[in-house]
């Protein structure tokens, strides 16, 4: 990752890596064991990171061989990044367009029978509890519900689940 990564400790931020450094998986696991569940970017790097995440969503949409769990995690992360932009920028036209684009890609990923177990697993294990994770879980369940009700056209699934995604927008 080409961005400095930080962790929040109380009201202070501690730099974990400089731009271009590797953040080893064992170091991330050690932080999780200490209940550090969020990594942070500098605000100035966030827009560039959004572009990287959008590219990852497009790859996850096309590469079914990534497996349902990895694809579901990428979809959740992409949508959480979009919801964070909405939180940072408010309900601006650009922020809402970005959320809509991210959710459309996530819907394309999640709108498959094979994804339903992965969706339910994400719903049950979403950590940390946050409005973003809750909104993603509710919207993902809306995708699964649309499939059960045979409302499977991409337009129906997208509209139904976008409402679920933004149902608590006032909490963000």
GROMACS .gro file of N, CA and C in nm:
model
  516
    1UNK      N    1   0.086  -0.118   0.000
    1UNK     CA    2   0.000   0.000   0.000
    1UNK      C    3   0.089   0.123   0.000
    2UNK      N    4   0.054   0.217  -0.082
    2UNK     CA    5   0.141   0.334  -0.098
    2UNK      C    6   0.105   0.449  -0.004
    3UNK      N    7   0.026   0.422   0.100
    3UNK     CA    8  -0.016   0.527   0.192
    3UNK      C    9   0.037   0.496   0.332
    4UNK      N   10   0.069   0.600   0.409
    4UNK     CA   11   0.100   0.574   0.550
    4UNK      C   12  -0.026   0.521   0.620
    5UNK      N   13  -0.008   0.425   0.709
    5UNK     CA   14  -0.119   0.364   0.782
    5UNK      C   15  -0.104   0.398   0.930
    6UNK      N   16  -0.216   0.433   0.993
    6UNK     CA   17  -0.217   0.472   1.133
    6UNK      C   18  -0.314   0.384   1.211
    7UNK      N   19  -0.293   0.380   1.341
    7UNK     CA   20  -0.388   0.319   1.433
    7UNK      C   21  -0.422   0.427   1.536
    8UNK      N   22  -0.548   0.428   1.579
    8UNK     CA   23  -0.592   0.528   1.676
    8UNK      C   24  -0.584   0.469   1.816
    9UNK      N   25  -0.509   0.537   1.901
    9UNK     CA   26  -0.496   0.497   2.041
    9UNK      C   27  -0.548   0.611   2.127
   10UNK      N   28  -0.668   0.595   2.178
   10UNK     CA   29  -0.732   0.704   2.251
   10UNK      C   30  -0.762   0.817   2.155
   11UNK      N   31  -0.703   0.934   2.181
   11UNK     CA   32  -0.724   1.049   2.093
   11UNK      C   33  -0.604   1.074   2.002
   12UNK      N   34  -0.503   0.989   2.010
   12UNK     CA   35  -0.382   1.006   1.929
   12UNK      C   36  -0.375   0.900   1.820
   13UNK      N   37  -0.302   0.932   1.716
   13UNK     CA   38  -0.278   0.838   1.607
   13UNK      C   39  -0.131   0.799   1.607
   14UNK      N   40  -0.107   0.669   1.590
   14UNK     CA   41   0.028   0.614   1.584
   14UNK      C   42   0.051   0.561   1.444
   15UNK      N   43   0.161   0.605   1.380
   15UNK     CA   44   0.192   0.559   1.244
   15UNK      C   45   0.247   0.417   1.251
   16UNK      N   46   0.180   0.325   1.180
   16UNK     CA   47   0.225   0.185   1.174
   16UNK      C   48   0.319   0.161   1.059
   17UNK      N   49   0.296   0.229   0.948
   17UNK     CA   50   0.382   0.210   0.832
   17UNK      C   51   0.387   0.338   0.750
   18UNK      N   52   0.498   0.355   0.683
   18UNK     CA   53   0.514   0.466   0.592
   18UNK      C   54   0.462   0.424   0.455
   19UNK      N   55   0.434   0.519   0.369
   19UNK     CA   56   0.388   0.486   0.235
   19UNK      C   57   0.485   0.393   0.164
   20UNK      N   58   0.433   0.285   0.107
   20UNK     CA   59   0.514   0.189   0.035
   20UNK      C   60   0.566   0.074   0.119
   21UNK      N   61   0.558   0.085   0.254
   21UNK     CA   62   0.601  -0.025   0.341
   21UNK      C   63   0.497  -0.136   0.340
   22UNK      N   64   0.545  -0.257   0.360
   22UNK     CA   65   0.453  -0.369   0.378
   22UNK      C   66   0.405  -0.370   0.522
   23UNK      N   67   0.278  -0.403   0.539
   23UNK     CA   68   0.222  -0.422   0.672
   23UNK      C   69   0.198  -0.572   0.683
   24UNK      N   70   0.287  -0.641   0.752
   24UNK     CA   71   0.285  -0.787   0.756
   24UNK      C   72   0.158  -0.838   0.822
   25UNK      N   73   0.112  -0.953   0.772
   25UNK     CA   74  -0.011  -1.013   0.822
   25UNK      C   75   0.000  -1.049   0.970
   26UNK      N   76   0.117  -1.095   1.016
   26UNK     CA   77   0.131  -1.131   1.157
   26UNK      C   78   0.120  -1.007   1.246
   27UNK      N   79   0.163  -0.893   1.196
   27UNK     CA   80   0.150  -0.768   1.273
   27UNK      C   81   0.003  -0.727   1.282
   28UNK      N   82  -0.071  -0.745   1.172
   28UNK     CA   83  -0.215  -0.715   1.173
   28UNK      C   84  -0.286  -0.809   1.271
   29UNK      N   85  -0.252  -0.938   1.268
   29UNK     CA   86  -0.314  -1.035   1.360
   29UNK      C   87  -0.283  -1.001   1.505
   30UNK      N   88  -0.161  -0.956   1.533
   30UNK     CA   89  -0.123  -0.916   1.669
   30UNK      C   90  -0.207  -0.797   1.715
   31UNK      N   91  -0.233  -0.703   1.623
   31UNK     CA   92  -0.317  -0.588   1.659
   31UNK      C   93  -0.460  -0.632   1.686
   32UNK      N   94  -0.513  -0.724   1.604
   32UNK     CA   95  -0.648  -0.775   1.627
   32UNK      C   96  -0.657  -0.841   1.763
   33UNK      N   97  -0.553  -0.915   1.802
   33UNK     CA   98  -0.552  -0.981   1.933
   33UNK      C   99  -0.558  -0.879   2.046
   34UNK      N  100  -0.508  -0.758   2.020
   34UNK     CA  101  -0.513  -0.650   2.119
   34UNK      C  102  -0.639  -0.566   2.104
   35UNK      N  103  -0.733  -0.615   2.022
   35UNK     CA  104  -0.862  -0.549   1.998
   35UNK      C  105  -0.849  -0.418   1.921
   36UNK      N  106  -0.743  -0.404   1.842
   36UNK     CA  107  -0.729  -0.291   1.750
   36UNK      C  108  -0.792  -0.338   1.619
   37UNK      N  109  -0.910  -0.284   1.586
   37UNK     CA  110  -0.987  -0.336   1.475
   37UNK      C  111  -0.995  -0.242   1.355
   38UNK      N  112  -0.941  -0.122   1.367
   38UNK     CA  113  -0.948  -0.026   1.257
   38UNK      C  114  -0.811   0.032   1.228
   39UNK      N  115  -0.781   0.043   1.101
   39UNK     CA  116  -0.662   0.113   1.055
   39UNK      C  117  -0.708   0.242   0.989
   40UNK      N  118  -0.625   0.344   0.993
   40UNK     CA  119  -0.664   0.476   0.944
   40UNK      C  120  -0.567   0.525   0.838
   41UNK      N  121  -0.619   0.607   0.749
   41UNK     CA  122  -0.541   0.678   0.648
   41UNK      C  123  -0.549   0.827   0.679
   42UNK      N  124  -0.451   0.902   0.630
   42UNK     CA  125  -0.462   1.048   0.636
   42UNK      C  126  -0.573   1.092   0.540
   43UNK      N  127  -0.646   1.193   0.575
   43UNK     CA  128  -0.757   1.243   0.494
   43UNK      C  129  -0.713   1.272   0.350
   44UNK      N  130  -0.593   1.325   0.335
   44UNK     CA  131  -0.542   1.362   0.201
   44UNK      C  132  -0.521   1.239   0.112
   45UNK      N  133  -0.505   1.120   0.171
   45UNK     CA  134  -0.483   0.998   0.093
   45UNK      C  135  -0.613   0.923   0.063
   46UNK      N  136  -0.722   0.965   0.125
   46UNK     CA  137  -0.846   0.888   0.117
   46UNK      C  138  -0.903   0.881  -0.025
   47UNK      N  139  -0.903   0.991  -0.098
   47UNK     CA  140  -0.958   0.991  -0.234
   47UNK      C  141  -0.882   0.895  -0.324
   48UNK      N  142  -0.750   0.895  -0.313
   48UNK     CA  143  -0.670   0.802  -0.394
   48UNK      C  144  -0.700   0.658  -0.352
   49UNK      N  145  -0.718   0.635  -0.222
   49UNK     CA  146  -0.750   0.500  -0.175
   49UNK      C  147  -0.886   0.454  -0.228
   50UNK      N  148  -0.981   0.547  -0.238
   50UNK     CA  149  -1.112   0.513  -0.296
   50UNK      C  150  -1.098   0.458  -0.438
   51UNK      N  151  -1.008   0.516  -0.515
   51UNK     CA  152  -0.985   0.467  -0.652
   51UNK      C  153  -0.931   0.325  -0.651
   52UNK      N  154  -0.840   0.297  -0.560
   52UNK     CA  155  -0.784   0.162  -0.548
   52UNK      C  156  -0.895   0.063  -0.511
   53UNK      N  157  -0.978   0.101  -0.415
   53UNK     CA  158  -1.087   0.014  -0.370
   53UNK      C  159  -1.187  -0.010  -0.483
   54UNK      N  160  -1.218   0.093  -0.561
   54UNK     CA  161  -1.312   0.076  -0.673
   54UNK      C  162  -1.256  -0.024  -0.774
   55UNK      N  163  -1.126  -0.018  -0.800
   55UNK     CA  164  -1.063  -0.114  -0.891
   55UNK      C  165  -1.073  -0.256  -0.833
   56UNK      N  166  -1.052  -0.270  -0.702
   56UNK     CA  167  -1.064  -0.402  -0.638
   56UNK      C  168  -1.206  -0.456  -0.649
   57UNK      N  169  -1.305  -0.369  -0.633
   57UNK     CA  170  -1.444  -0.412  -0.647
   57UNK      C  171  -1.471  -0.464  -0.788
   58UNK      N  172  -1.417  -0.395  -0.888
   58UNK     CA  173  -1.436  -0.439  -1.026
   58UNK      C  174  -1.370  -0.574  -1.050
   59UNK      N  175  -1.255  -0.596  -0.992
   59UNK     CA  176  -1.188  -0.726  -1.004
   59UNK      C  177  -1.270  -0.833  -0.934
   60UNK      N  178  -1.318  -0.804  -0.813
   60UNK     CA  179  -1.398  -0.902  -0.737
   60UNK      C  180  -1.527  -0.936  -0.811
   61UNK      N  181  -1.582  -0.839  -0.882
   61UNK     CA  182  -1.704  -0.865  -0.959
   61UNK      C  183  -1.678  -0.967  -1.069
   62UNK      N  184  -1.564  -0.957  -1.135
   62UNK     CA  185  -1.534  -1.043  -1.250
   62UNK      C  186  -1.472  -1.176  -1.211
   63UNK      N  187  -1.391  -1.180  -1.106
   63UNK     CA  188  -1.313  -1.300  -1.073
   63UNK      C  189  -1.387  -1.387  -0.971
   64UNK      N  190  -1.472  -1.472  -1.020
   64UNK     CA  191  -1.548  -1.560  -0.933
   64UNK      C  192  -1.459  -1.664  -0.865
   65UNK      N  193  -1.339  -1.689  -0.921
   65UNK     CA  194  -1.249  -1.787  -0.861
   65UNK      C  195  -1.182  -1.737  -0.732
   66UNK      N  196  -1.208  -1.612  -0.694
   66UNK     CA  197  -1.159  -1.562  -0.564
   66UNK      C  198  -1.230  -1.632  -0.448
   67UNK      N  199  -1.347  -1.687  -0.476
   67UNK     CA  200  -1.424  -1.754  -0.371
   67UNK      C  201  -1.523  -1.659  -0.306
   68UNK      N  202  -1.634  -1.713  -0.257
   68UNK     CA  203  -1.739  -1.628  -0.201
   68UNK      C  204  -1.697  -1.546  -0.080
   69UNK      N  205  -1.619  -1.606   0.009
   69UNK     CA  206  -1.582  -1.533   0.132
   69UNK      C  207  -1.496  -1.412   0.100
   70UNK      N  208  -1.394  -1.429   0.018
   70UNK     CA  209  -1.305  -1.317  -0.018
   70UNK      C  210  -1.383  -1.210  -0.096
   71UNK      N  211  -1.468  -1.253  -0.188
   71UNK     CA  212  -1.547  -1.157  -0.266
   71UNK      C  213  -1.642  -1.080  -0.175
   72UNK      N  214  -1.704  -1.148  -0.078
   72UNK     CA  215  -1.795  -1.081   0.016
   72UNK      C  216  -1.718  -0.981   0.102
   73UNK      N  217  -1.598  -1.017   0.147
   73UNK     CA  218  -1.517  -0.924   0.226
   73UNK      C  219  -1.478  -0.801   0.144
   74UNK      N  220  -1.440  -0.822   0.018
   74UNK     CA  221  -1.406  -0.708  -0.067
   74UNK      C  222  -1.528  -0.619  -0.090
   75UNK      N  223  -1.644  -0.680  -0.110
   75UNK     CA  224  -1.767  -0.601  -0.128
   75UNK      C  225  -1.795  -0.519  -0.002
   76UNK      N  226  -1.784  -0.582   0.115
   76UNK     CA  227  -1.810  -0.510   0.240
   76UNK      C  228  -1.712  -0.395   0.256
   77UNK      N  229  -1.584  -0.421   0.230
   77UNK     CA  230  -1.484  -0.315   0.246
   77UNK      C  231  -1.511  -0.199   0.150
   78UNK      N  232  -1.541  -0.232   0.025
   78UNK     CA  233  -1.570  -0.127  -0.073
   78UNK      C  234  -1.687  -0.041  -0.033
   79UNK      N  235  -1.791  -0.104   0.017
   79UNK     CA  236  -1.909  -0.027   0.060
   79UNK      C  237  -1.878   0.052   0.187
   80UNK      N  238  -1.801  -0.005   0.279
   80UNK     CA  239  -1.765   0.071   0.399
   80UNK      C  240  -1.682   0.194   0.365
   81UNK      N  241  -1.594   0.183   0.266
   81UNK     CA  242  -1.516   0.299   0.221
   81UNK      C  243  -1.611   0.404   0.163
   82UNK      N  244  -1.708   0.360   0.084
   82UNK     CA  245  -1.805   0.454   0.027
   82UNK      C  246  -1.888   0.521   0.136
   83UNK      N  247  -1.930   0.445   0.236
   83UNK     CA  248  -2.008   0.504   0.346
   83UNK      C  249  -1.923   0.599   0.429
   84UNK      N  250  -1.793   0.570   0.441
   84UNK     CA  251  -1.704   0.662   0.511
   84UNK      C  252  -1.694   0.794   0.433
   85UNK      N  253  -1.691   0.786   0.303
   85UNK     CA  254  -1.689   0.910   0.224
   85UNK      C  255  -1.817   0.989   0.248
   86UNK      N  256  -1.929   0.920   0.256
   86UNK     CA  257  -2.056   0.986   0.283
   86UNK      C  258  -2.051   1.053   0.421
   87UNK      N  259  -1.991   0.986   0.518
   87UNK     CA  260  -1.979   1.044   0.652
   87UNK      C  261  -1.888   1.167   0.651
   88UNK      N  262  -1.777   1.159   0.576
   88UNK     CA  263  -1.683   1.270   0.573
   88UNK      C  264  -1.734   1.389   0.494
   89UNK      N  265  -1.798   1.362   0.379
   89UNK     CA  266  -1.839   1.469   0.288
   89UNK      C  267  -1.985   1.510   0.301
   90UNK      N  268  -2.062   1.437   0.381
   90UNK     CA  269  -2.205   1.464   0.387
   90UNK      C  270  -2.272   1.411   0.262
   91UNK      N  271  -2.397   1.441   0.246
   91UNK     CA  272  -2.476   1.388   0.134
   91UNK      C  273  -2.456   1.472   0.008
   92UNK      N  274  -2.331   1.494  -0.028
   92UNK     CA  275  -2.303   1.568  -0.151
   92UNK      C  276  -2.337   1.479  -0.270
   93UNK      N  277  -2.357   1.540  -0.384
   93UNK     CA  278  -2.388   1.466  -0.506
   93UNK      C  279  -2.276   1.367  -0.538
   94UNK      N  280  -2.150   1.411  -0.527
   94UNK     CA  281  -2.037   1.322  -0.557
   94UNK      C  282  -2.030   1.204  -0.461
   95UNK      N  283  -2.052   1.231  -0.333
   95UNK     CA  284  -2.047   1.123  -0.234
   95UNK      C  285  -2.158   1.022  -0.259
   96UNK      N  286  -2.278   1.070  -0.289
   96UNK     CA  287  -2.389   0.978  -0.317
   96UNK      C  288  -2.365   0.898  -0.445
   97UNK      N  289  -2.306   0.962  -0.548
   97UNK     CA  290  -2.274   0.888  -0.671
   97UNK      C  291  -2.171   0.779  -0.644
   98UNK      N  292  -2.072   0.810  -0.560
   98UNK     CA  293  -1.971   0.711  -0.527
   98UNK      C  294  -2.032   0.593  -0.450
   99UNK      N  295  -2.120   0.623  -0.354
   99UNK     CA  296  -2.189   0.517  -0.280
   99UNK      C  297  -2.270   0.431  -0.377
  100UNK      N  298  -2.344   0.496  -0.466
  100UNK     CA  299  -2.427   0.423  -0.562
  100UNK      C  300  -2.341   0.334  -0.653
  101UNK      N  301  -2.229   0.385  -0.701
  101UNK     CA  302  -2.141   0.305  -0.787
  101UNK      C  303  -2.081   0.187  -0.711
  102UNK      N  304  -2.037   0.212  -0.589
  102UNK     CA  305  -1.980   0.105  -0.507
  102UNK      C  306  -2.084  -0.001  -0.477
  103UNK      N  307  -2.205   0.045  -0.443
  103UNK     CA  308  -2.309  -0.053  -0.410
  103UNK      C  309  -2.353  -0.132  -0.532
  104UNK      N  310  -2.353  -0.069  -0.649
  104UNK     CA  311  -2.390  -0.143  -0.771
  104UNK      C  312  -2.291  -0.257  -0.795
  105UNK      N  313  -2.162  -0.231  -0.779
  105UNK     CA  314  -2.062  -0.337  -0.794
  105UNK      C  315  -2.080  -0.443  -0.685
  106UNK      N  316  -2.105  -0.399  -0.563
  106UNK     CA  317  -2.125  -0.495  -0.453
  106UNK      C  318  -2.248  -0.581  -0.480
  107UNK      N  319  -2.354  -0.523  -0.532
  107UNK     CA  320  -2.475  -0.600  -0.567
  107UNK      C  321  -2.444  -0.704  -0.672
  108UNK      N  322  -2.366  -0.667  -0.771
  108UNK     CA  323  -2.330  -0.762  -0.875
  108UNK      C  324  -2.251  -0.880  -0.816
  109UNK      N  325  -2.170  -0.852  -0.716
  109UNK     CA  326  -2.093  -0.957  -0.650
  109UNK      C  327  -2.184  -1.044  -0.563
  110UNK      N  328  -2.271  -0.980  -0.487
  110UNK     CA  329  -2.352  -1.052  -0.388
  110UNK      C  330  -2.474  -1.120  -0.446
  111UNK      N  331  -2.517  -1.081  -0.566
  111UNK     CA  332  -2.642  -1.130  -0.623
  111UNK      C  333  -2.621  -1.265  -0.694
  112UNK      N  334  -2.569  -1.361  -0.620
  112UNK     CA  335  -2.549  -1.496  -0.671
  112UNK      C  336  -2.586  -1.593  -0.559
  113UNK      N  337  -2.642  -1.706  -0.595
  113UNK     CA  338  -2.680  -1.806  -0.494
  113UNK      C  339  -2.560  -1.846  -0.407
  114UNK      N  340  -2.445  -1.863  -0.470
  114UNK     CA  341  -2.327  -1.908  -0.396
  114UNK      C  342  -2.283  -1.808  -0.290
  115UNK      N  343  -2.327  -1.683  -0.300
  115UNK     CA  344  -2.283  -1.580  -0.207
  115UNK      C  345  -2.366  -1.575  -0.079
  116UNK      N  346  -2.483  -1.636  -0.077
  116UNK     CA  347  -2.572  -1.624   0.040
  116UNK      C  348  -2.505  -1.672   0.169
  117UNK      N  349  -2.440  -1.790   0.172
  117UNK     CA  350  -2.372  -1.829   0.297
  117UNK      C  351  -2.263  -1.729   0.339
  118UNK      N  352  -2.190  -1.675   0.243
  118UNK     CA  353  -2.085  -1.577   0.276
  118UNK      C  354  -2.148  -1.449   0.332
  119UNK      N  355  -2.262  -1.408   0.276
  119UNK     CA  356  -2.332  -1.290   0.327
  119UNK      C  357  -2.374  -1.312   0.472
  120UNK      N  358  -2.434  -1.427   0.499
  120UNK     CA  359  -2.478  -1.455   0.635
  120UNK      C  360  -2.360  -1.462   0.731
  121UNK      N  361  -2.249  -1.519   0.688
  121UNK     CA  362  -2.130  -1.525   0.772
  121UNK      C  363  -2.079  -1.385   0.803
  122UNK      N  364  -2.077  -1.296   0.703
  122UNK     CA  365  -2.035  -1.158   0.728
  122UNK      C  366  -2.130  -1.089   0.826
  123UNK      N  367  -2.257  -1.117   0.812
  123UNK     CA  368  -2.357  -1.056   0.899
  123UNK      C  369  -2.332  -1.098   1.044
  124UNK      N  370  -2.299  -1.223   1.064
  124UNK     CA  371  -2.281  -1.275   1.199
  124UNK      C  372  -2.147  -1.236   1.261
  125UNK      N  373  -2.048  -1.204   1.178
  125UNK     CA  374  -1.914  -1.179   1.231
  125UNK      C  375  -1.866  -1.035   1.210
  126UNK      N  376  -1.953  -0.945   1.173
  126UNK     CA  377  -1.911  -0.807   1.146
  126UNK      C  378  -1.852  -0.744   1.272
  127UNK      N  379  -1.726  -0.708   1.263
  127UNK     CA  380  -1.657  -0.641   1.372
  127UNK      C  381  -1.578  -0.527   1.314
  128UNK      N  382  -1.566  -0.416   1.379
  128UNK     CA  383  -1.638  -0.382   1.500
  128UNK      C  384  -1.782  -0.346   1.469
  129UNK      N  385  -1.869  -0.353   1.570
  129UNK     CA  386  -2.007  -0.310   1.544
  129UNK      C  387  -2.005  -0.161   1.510
  130UNK      N  388  -2.062  -0.128   1.398
  130UNK     CA  389  -2.061   0.012   1.355
  130UNK      C  390  -2.180   0.033   1.264
  131UNK      N  391  -2.222   0.158   1.246
  131UNK     CA  392  -2.332   0.184   1.152
  131UNK      C  393  -2.301   0.135   1.011
  132UNK      N  394  -2.173   0.146   0.968
  132UNK     CA  395  -2.136   0.102   0.834
  132UNK      C  396  -2.151  -0.049   0.819
  133UNK      N  397  -2.100  -0.125   0.917
  133UNK     CA  398  -2.112  -0.270   0.910
  133UNK      C  399  -2.259  -0.314   0.919
  134UNK      N  400  -2.335  -0.245   1.003
  134UNK     CA  401  -2.478  -0.277   1.015
  134UNK      C  402  -2.549  -0.251   0.883
  135UNK      N  403  -2.523  -0.135   0.822
  135UNK     CA  404  -2.588  -0.102   0.695
  135UNK      C  405  -2.552  -0.201   0.586
  136UNK      N  406  -2.425  -0.239   0.580
  136UNK     CA  407  -2.384  -0.339   0.480
  136UNK      C  408  -2.455  -0.472   0.505
  137UNK      N  409  -2.463  -0.511   0.631
  137UNK     CA  410  -2.527  -0.639   0.662
  137UNK      C  411  -2.675  -0.637   0.623
  138UNK      N  412  -2.745  -0.530   0.656
  138UNK     CA  413  -2.887  -0.520   0.622
  138UNK      C  414  -2.906  -0.519   0.470
  139UNK      N  415  -2.823  -0.444   0.400
  139UNK     CA  416  -2.833  -0.438   0.254
  139UNK      C  417  -2.799  -0.573   0.190
  140UNK      N  418  -2.701  -0.642   0.245
  140UNK     CA  419  -2.666  -0.775   0.194
  140UNK      C  420  -2.780  -0.873   0.214
  141UNK      N  421  -2.843  -0.864   0.330
  141UNK     CA  422  -2.959  -0.950   0.354
  141UNK      C  423  -3.073  -0.914   0.259
  142UNK      N  424  -3.083  -0.786   0.224
  142UNK     CA  425  -3.185  -0.745   0.126
  142UNK      C  426  -3.156  -0.807  -0.011
  143UNK      N  427  -3.029  -0.819  -0.046
  143UNK     CA  428  -2.993  -0.887  -0.171
  143UNK      C  429  -3.038  -1.032  -0.165
  144UNK      N  430  -3.009  -1.098  -0.053
  144UNK     CA  431  -3.049  -1.239  -0.038
  144UNK      C  432  -3.202  -1.251  -0.040
  145UNK      N  433  -3.272  -1.160   0.026
  145UNK     CA  434  -3.418  -1.163   0.028
  145UNK      C  435  -3.475  -1.142  -0.112
  146UNK      N  436  -3.417  -1.051  -0.187
  146UNK     CA  437  -3.463  -1.028  -0.324
  146UNK      C  438  -3.450  -1.157  -0.407
  147UNK      N  439  -3.343  -1.230  -0.386
  147UNK     CA  440  -3.325  -1.357  -0.458
  147UNK      C  441  -3.433  -1.457  -0.417
  148UNK      N  442  -3.460  -1.466  -0.287
  148UNK     CA  443  -3.563  -1.559  -0.238
  148UNK      C  444  -3.700  -1.524  -0.296
  149UNK      N  445  -3.727  -1.394  -0.309
  149UNK     CA  446  -3.856  -1.349  -0.363
  149UNK      C  447  -3.860  -1.348  -0.515
  150UNK      N  448  -3.752  -1.392  -0.577
  150UNK     CA  449  -3.737  -1.396  -0.724
  150UNK      C  450  -3.741  -1.257  -0.787
  151UNK      N  451  -3.698  -1.156  -0.715
  151UNK     CA  452  -3.683  -1.022  -0.771
  151UNK      C  453  -3.538  -1.008  -0.818
  152UNK      N  454  -3.500  -1.087  -0.913
  152UNK     CA  455  -3.358  -1.103  -0.944
  152UNK      C  456  -3.304  -1.015  -1.056
  153UNK      N  457  -3.386  -0.930  -1.114
  153UNK     CA  458  -3.328  -0.842  -1.216
  153UNK      C  459  -3.229  -0.747  -1.145
  154UNK      N  460  -3.118  -0.718  -1.207
  154UNK     CA  461  -3.018  -0.630  -1.142
  154UNK      C  462  -3.079  -0.499  -1.093
  155UNK      N  463  -3.171  -0.443  -1.169
  155UNK     CA  464  -3.233  -0.316  -1.129
  155UNK      C  465  -3.313  -0.332  -1.001
  156UNK      N  466  -3.392  -0.440  -0.990
  156UNK     CA  467  -3.471  -0.463  -0.869
  156UNK      C  468  -3.383  -0.487  -0.747
  157UNK      N  469  -3.283  -0.572  -0.764
  157UNK     CA  470  -3.193  -0.603  -0.653
  157UNK      C  471  -3.123  -0.476  -0.606
  158UNK      N  472  -3.073  -0.397  -0.700
  158UNK     CA  473  -3.002  -0.274  -0.667
  158UNK      C  474  -3.093  -0.176  -0.593
  159UNK      N  475  -3.211  -0.150  -0.645
  159UNK     CA  476  -3.302  -0.053  -0.583
  159UNK      C  477  -3.344  -0.098  -0.444
  160UNK      N  478  -3.382  -0.223  -0.432
  160UNK     CA  479  -3.428  -0.278  -0.304
  160UNK      C  480  -3.317  -0.269  -0.200
  161UNK      N  481  -3.198  -0.310  -0.238
  161UNK     CA  482  -3.089  -0.316  -0.140
  161UNK      C  483  -3.025  -0.179  -0.114
  162UNK      N  484  -3.029  -0.087  -0.211
  162UNK     CA  485  -2.975   0.048  -0.186
  162UNK      C  486  -3.056   0.117  -0.077
  163UNK      N  487  -3.187   0.098  -0.079
  163UNK     CA  488  -3.270   0.153   0.029
  163UNK      C  489  -3.229   0.096   0.163
  164UNK      N  490  -3.200  -0.033   0.167
  164UNK     CA  491  -3.155  -0.097   0.291
  164UNK      C  492  -3.018  -0.043   0.334
  165UNK      N  493  -2.929  -0.022   0.237
  165UNK     CA  494  -2.796   0.029   0.268
  165UNK      C  495  -2.803   0.167   0.334
  166UNK      N  496  -2.891   0.251   0.286
  166UNK     CA  497  -2.898   0.390   0.334
  166UNK      C  498  -3.006   0.411   0.440
  167UNK      N  499  -3.065   0.302   0.492
  167UNK     CA  500  -3.178   0.317   0.585
  167UNK      C  501  -3.140   0.390   0.712
  168UNK      N  502  -3.015   0.385   0.755
  168UNK     CA  503  -2.971   0.453   0.878
  168UNK      C  504  -2.869   0.563   0.847
  169UNK      N  505  -2.881   0.627   0.732
  169UNK     CA  506  -2.780   0.724   0.691
  169UNK      C  507  -2.763   0.836   0.794
  170UNK      N  508  -2.866   0.866   0.869
  170UNK     CA  509  -2.857   0.969   0.971
  170UNK      C  510  -2.764   0.934   1.087
  171UNK      N  511  -2.730   0.807   1.104
  171UNK     CA  512  -2.640   0.765   1.211
  171UNK      C  513  -2.493   0.778   1.174
  172UNK      N  514  -2.465   0.799   1.045
  172UNK     CA  515  -2.325   0.801   1.001
  172UNK      C  516  -2.267   0.940   1.010
   0.00000   0.00000   0.00000
